[in-house]
XYZ file of C-alpha atoms in Angstrom:
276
model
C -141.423 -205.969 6.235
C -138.110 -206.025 5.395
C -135.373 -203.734 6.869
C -134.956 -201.233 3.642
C -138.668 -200.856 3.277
C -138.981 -199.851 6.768
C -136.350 -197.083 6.237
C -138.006 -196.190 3.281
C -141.702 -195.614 5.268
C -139.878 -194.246 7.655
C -138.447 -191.277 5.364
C -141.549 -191.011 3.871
C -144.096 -190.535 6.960
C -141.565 -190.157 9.807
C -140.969 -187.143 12.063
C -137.245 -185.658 11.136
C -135.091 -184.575 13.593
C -131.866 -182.439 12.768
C -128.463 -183.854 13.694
C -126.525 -181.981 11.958
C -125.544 -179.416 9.241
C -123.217 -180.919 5.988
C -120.959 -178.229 5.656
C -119.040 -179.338 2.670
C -122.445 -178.923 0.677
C -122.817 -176.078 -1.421
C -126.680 -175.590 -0.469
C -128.430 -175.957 3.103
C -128.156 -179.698 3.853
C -128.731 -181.590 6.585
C -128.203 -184.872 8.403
C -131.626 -185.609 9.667
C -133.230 -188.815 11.731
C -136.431 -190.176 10.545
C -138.414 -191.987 13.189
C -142.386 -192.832 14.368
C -142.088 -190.343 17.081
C -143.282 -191.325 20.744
C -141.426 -194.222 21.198
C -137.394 -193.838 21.960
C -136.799 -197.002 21.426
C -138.481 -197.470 17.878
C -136.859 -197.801 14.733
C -135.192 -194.812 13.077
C -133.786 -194.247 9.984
C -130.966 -191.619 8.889
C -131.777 -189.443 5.819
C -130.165 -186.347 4.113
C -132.666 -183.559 4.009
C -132.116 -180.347 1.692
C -135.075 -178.109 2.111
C -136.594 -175.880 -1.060
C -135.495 -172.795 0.788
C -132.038 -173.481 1.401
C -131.553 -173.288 -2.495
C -129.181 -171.253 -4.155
C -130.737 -169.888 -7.480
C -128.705 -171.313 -10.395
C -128.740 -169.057 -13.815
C -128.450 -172.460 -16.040
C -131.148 -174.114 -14.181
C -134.039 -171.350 -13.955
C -136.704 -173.949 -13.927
C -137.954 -175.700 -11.271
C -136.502 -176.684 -7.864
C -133.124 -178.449 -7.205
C -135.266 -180.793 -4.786
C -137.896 -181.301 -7.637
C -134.428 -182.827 -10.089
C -133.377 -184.814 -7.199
C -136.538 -186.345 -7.312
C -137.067 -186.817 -10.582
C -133.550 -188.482 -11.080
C -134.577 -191.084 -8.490
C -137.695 -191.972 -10.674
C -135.597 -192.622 -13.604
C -133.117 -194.423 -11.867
C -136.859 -196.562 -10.248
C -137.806 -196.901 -13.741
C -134.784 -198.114 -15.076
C -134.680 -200.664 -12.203
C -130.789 -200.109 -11.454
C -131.318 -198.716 -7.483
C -128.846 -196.094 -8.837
C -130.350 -193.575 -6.502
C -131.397 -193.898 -3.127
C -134.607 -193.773 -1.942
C -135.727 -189.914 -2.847
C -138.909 -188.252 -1.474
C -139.948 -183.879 -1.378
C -141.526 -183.316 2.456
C -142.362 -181.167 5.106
C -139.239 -181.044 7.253
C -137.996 -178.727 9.882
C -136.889 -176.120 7.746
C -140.051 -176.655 5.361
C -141.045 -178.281 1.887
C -137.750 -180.645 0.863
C -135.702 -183.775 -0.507
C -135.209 -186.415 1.553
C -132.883 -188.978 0.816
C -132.250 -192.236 3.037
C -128.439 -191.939 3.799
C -126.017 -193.924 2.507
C -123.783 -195.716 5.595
C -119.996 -196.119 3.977
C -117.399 -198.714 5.031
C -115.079 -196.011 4.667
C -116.180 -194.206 7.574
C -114.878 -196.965 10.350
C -111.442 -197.628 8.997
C -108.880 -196.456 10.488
C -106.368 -193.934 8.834
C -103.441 -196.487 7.879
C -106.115 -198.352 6.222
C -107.785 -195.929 4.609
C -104.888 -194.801 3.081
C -104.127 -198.285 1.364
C -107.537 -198.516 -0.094
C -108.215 -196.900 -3.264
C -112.046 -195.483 -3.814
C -113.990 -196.350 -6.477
C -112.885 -192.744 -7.615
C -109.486 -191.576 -7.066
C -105.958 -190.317 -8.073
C -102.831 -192.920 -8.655
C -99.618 -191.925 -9.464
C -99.230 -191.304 -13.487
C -96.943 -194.238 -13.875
C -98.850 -196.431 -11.383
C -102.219 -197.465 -13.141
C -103.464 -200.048 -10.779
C -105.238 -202.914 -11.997
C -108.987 -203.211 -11.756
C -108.602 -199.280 -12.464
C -109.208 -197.108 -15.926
C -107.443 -193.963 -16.423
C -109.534 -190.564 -16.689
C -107.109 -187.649 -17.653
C -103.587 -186.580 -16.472
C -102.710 -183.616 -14.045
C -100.514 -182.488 -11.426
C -101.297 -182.397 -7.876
C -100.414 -179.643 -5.254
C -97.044 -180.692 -5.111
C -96.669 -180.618 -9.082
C -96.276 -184.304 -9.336
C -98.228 -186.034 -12.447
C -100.879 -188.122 -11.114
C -104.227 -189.677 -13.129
C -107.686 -189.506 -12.224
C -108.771 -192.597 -12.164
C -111.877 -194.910 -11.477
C -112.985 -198.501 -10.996
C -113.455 -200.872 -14.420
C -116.763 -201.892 -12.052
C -119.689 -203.063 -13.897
C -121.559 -201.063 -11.242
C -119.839 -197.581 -12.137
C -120.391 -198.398 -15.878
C -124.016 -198.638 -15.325
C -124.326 -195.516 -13.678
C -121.624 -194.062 -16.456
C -124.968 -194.841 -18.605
C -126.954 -193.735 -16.239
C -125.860 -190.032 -16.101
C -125.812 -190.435 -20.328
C -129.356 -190.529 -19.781
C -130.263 -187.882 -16.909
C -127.625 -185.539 -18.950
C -126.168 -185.261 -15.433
C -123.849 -181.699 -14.743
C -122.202 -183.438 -12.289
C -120.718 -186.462 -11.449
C -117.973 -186.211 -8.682
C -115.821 -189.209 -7.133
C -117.505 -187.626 -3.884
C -121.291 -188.064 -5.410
C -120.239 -191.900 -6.071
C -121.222 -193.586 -2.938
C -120.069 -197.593 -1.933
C -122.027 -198.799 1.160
C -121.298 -201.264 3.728
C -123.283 -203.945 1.973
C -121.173 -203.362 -0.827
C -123.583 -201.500 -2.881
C -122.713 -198.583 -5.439
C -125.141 -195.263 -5.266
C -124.942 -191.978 -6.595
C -126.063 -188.712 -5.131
C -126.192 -185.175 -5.470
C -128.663 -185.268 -8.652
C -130.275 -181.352 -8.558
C -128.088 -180.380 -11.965
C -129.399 -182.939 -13.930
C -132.326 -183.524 -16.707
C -131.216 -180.125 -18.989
C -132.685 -179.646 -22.810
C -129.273 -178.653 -23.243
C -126.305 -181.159 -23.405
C -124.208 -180.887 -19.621
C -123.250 -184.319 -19.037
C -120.084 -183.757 -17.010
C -118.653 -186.634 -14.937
C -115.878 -188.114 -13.777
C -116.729 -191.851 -15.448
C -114.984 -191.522 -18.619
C -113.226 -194.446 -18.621
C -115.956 -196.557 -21.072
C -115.744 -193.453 -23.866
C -116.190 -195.121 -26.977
C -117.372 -198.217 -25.621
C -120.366 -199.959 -26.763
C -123.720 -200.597 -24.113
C -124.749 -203.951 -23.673
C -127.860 -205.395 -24.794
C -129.250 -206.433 -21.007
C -128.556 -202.691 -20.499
C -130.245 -201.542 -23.749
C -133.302 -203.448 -22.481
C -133.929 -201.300 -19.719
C -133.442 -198.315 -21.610
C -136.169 -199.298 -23.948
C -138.805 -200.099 -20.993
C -137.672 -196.444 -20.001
C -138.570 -195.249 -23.284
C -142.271 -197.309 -23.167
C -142.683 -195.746 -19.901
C -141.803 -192.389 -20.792
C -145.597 -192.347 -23.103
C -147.613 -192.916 -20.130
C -147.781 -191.970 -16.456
C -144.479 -191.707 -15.607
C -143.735 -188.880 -18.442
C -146.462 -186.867 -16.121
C -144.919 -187.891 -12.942
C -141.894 -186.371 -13.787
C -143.299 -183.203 -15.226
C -145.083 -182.282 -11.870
C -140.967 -181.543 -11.411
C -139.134 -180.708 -14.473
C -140.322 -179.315 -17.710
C -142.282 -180.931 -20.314
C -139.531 -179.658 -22.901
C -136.833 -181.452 -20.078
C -139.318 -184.926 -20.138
C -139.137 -184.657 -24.235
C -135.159 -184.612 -24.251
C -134.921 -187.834 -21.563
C -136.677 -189.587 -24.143
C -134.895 -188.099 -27.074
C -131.496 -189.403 -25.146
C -133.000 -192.869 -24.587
C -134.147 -193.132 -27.958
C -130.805 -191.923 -29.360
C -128.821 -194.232 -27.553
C -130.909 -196.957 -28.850
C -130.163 -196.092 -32.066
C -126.439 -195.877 -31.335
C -125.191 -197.461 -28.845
C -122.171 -196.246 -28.060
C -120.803 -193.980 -24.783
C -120.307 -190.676 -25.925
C -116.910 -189.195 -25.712
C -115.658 -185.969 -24.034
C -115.102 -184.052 -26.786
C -117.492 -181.631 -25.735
C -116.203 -177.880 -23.290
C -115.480 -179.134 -19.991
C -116.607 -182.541 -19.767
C -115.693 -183.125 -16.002
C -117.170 -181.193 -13.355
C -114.633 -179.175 -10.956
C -113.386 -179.607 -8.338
C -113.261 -183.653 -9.580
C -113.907 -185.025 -5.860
């Protein structure tokens, strides 16, 4: 068995234990550990764990649970077979029914501070007259100071996928801070519970491809999404969001088939706030 898929049984079947409390997160969240139970020195695996209860009741998104989007986000991103999401699961936890997601370790978090601040994250600010390379602008604004400095992102082949990605989830809200690059130098993206509307949301940071054209290997997947969106999977996903929310993920596959293009922000405030 290999390391991940122990992690991933682990989340699944494991006793949680609470470590901690993420304060920065608008809605009860915790860091939790996942392990067999019994044995101290078996394996464990660290999760993030935001029980049903600890939900703030959102006006725009009556329906459902913010766990139950979660969930169903990680299902497209598993269908897609991009590994956009971590692995997602709703449990029993400590505080009761929930999503658990396996946590995402960051090289960021063992640098030290002068090197941290010469390394620019996939997401960030620049400068306005400094567009570094390997980097595509977003929009211009001032800082606290007043200076003019761009939002910027990555020209990563791993951000545009999940730039088409969040196209097709109609995601509400893609921060630089839900845009997560691991130690083995994968890309992820979390924070999923405003996503999979009838209405059109999509606000993100990753505007950097508007206009662009999606490419055919891409295009691919999105049809096998669209295949599996007749069967089993369209049910799966409704035991979570609404069949009128299943309907529009295939209407947005199918309509990006037919043109496809990234959309453009030309729509009432196409990035989410605050940015990071």
């Amino acid at each position: 068995m290999t390391q991940r898929r122990e992690s991933e049984e682990l989340l699944e079947n494991g006793e949680l234990t609470v470590l901690g409390r993420i304060r920065s997160a608008s809605n009860a969240t915790f860091l939790c550990e996942a392990s067999s139970g019994g044995d101290a020195d078996g394996p464990t695996a660290h999760c993030v764990y935001k029980p049903v209860a600890g939900e703030q009741p959102l006006w725009d998104f009556p329906d459902g649970t913010l766990a139950g989007r979660e969930l169903a986000t990680y299902l497209v991103s598993a269908a897609l077979g991009w590994n956009i999401v971590p692995h997602t699961v709703i449990r029993d936890g400590p505080a009761g029914p929930g999503m658990c997601q396996l946590w995402v370790d960051q090289p960021g978090d063992s640098l030290d501070e002068d090197t941290a601040q010469e390394t620019l994250d996939l997401v960030d600010l620049c400068p306005a007259d400094l567009l570094p390379a390997g980097y595509l602008p977003v929009l211009r604004a001032q800082d606290y100071a007043g200076e003019d400095v761009l939002l910027i992102h990555a020209d990563d082949p791993r951000l545009r996928l999940m730039a088409v990605f969040d196209v097709l989830v109609n995601n509400a809200d893609r921060k630089g801070g839900h845009i997560l690059h691991s130690v083995d130098d994968e890309v992820f993206g979390v924070d999923h519970g405003l996503c999979l509307h009838v209405e059109d949301k999509l606000r993100t940071v990753l505007w950097g491809w508007a206009g662009k054209p999606i490419e055919d290997e891409v295009l691919q997947s999105v049809a096998g999404l669209v295949d599996e969106l007749r069967g089993e999977l369209a049910d799966t996903l409704a035991e979570h969001i609404t069949r009128a929310e299943v309907a529009a993920l295939r209407d947005r596959a199918r309509a990006m088939l037919e043109v496809p293009v990234m959309p453009t922000p030309d729509r009432r405030r196409p990035i989410p706030w605050p940015a990071f």
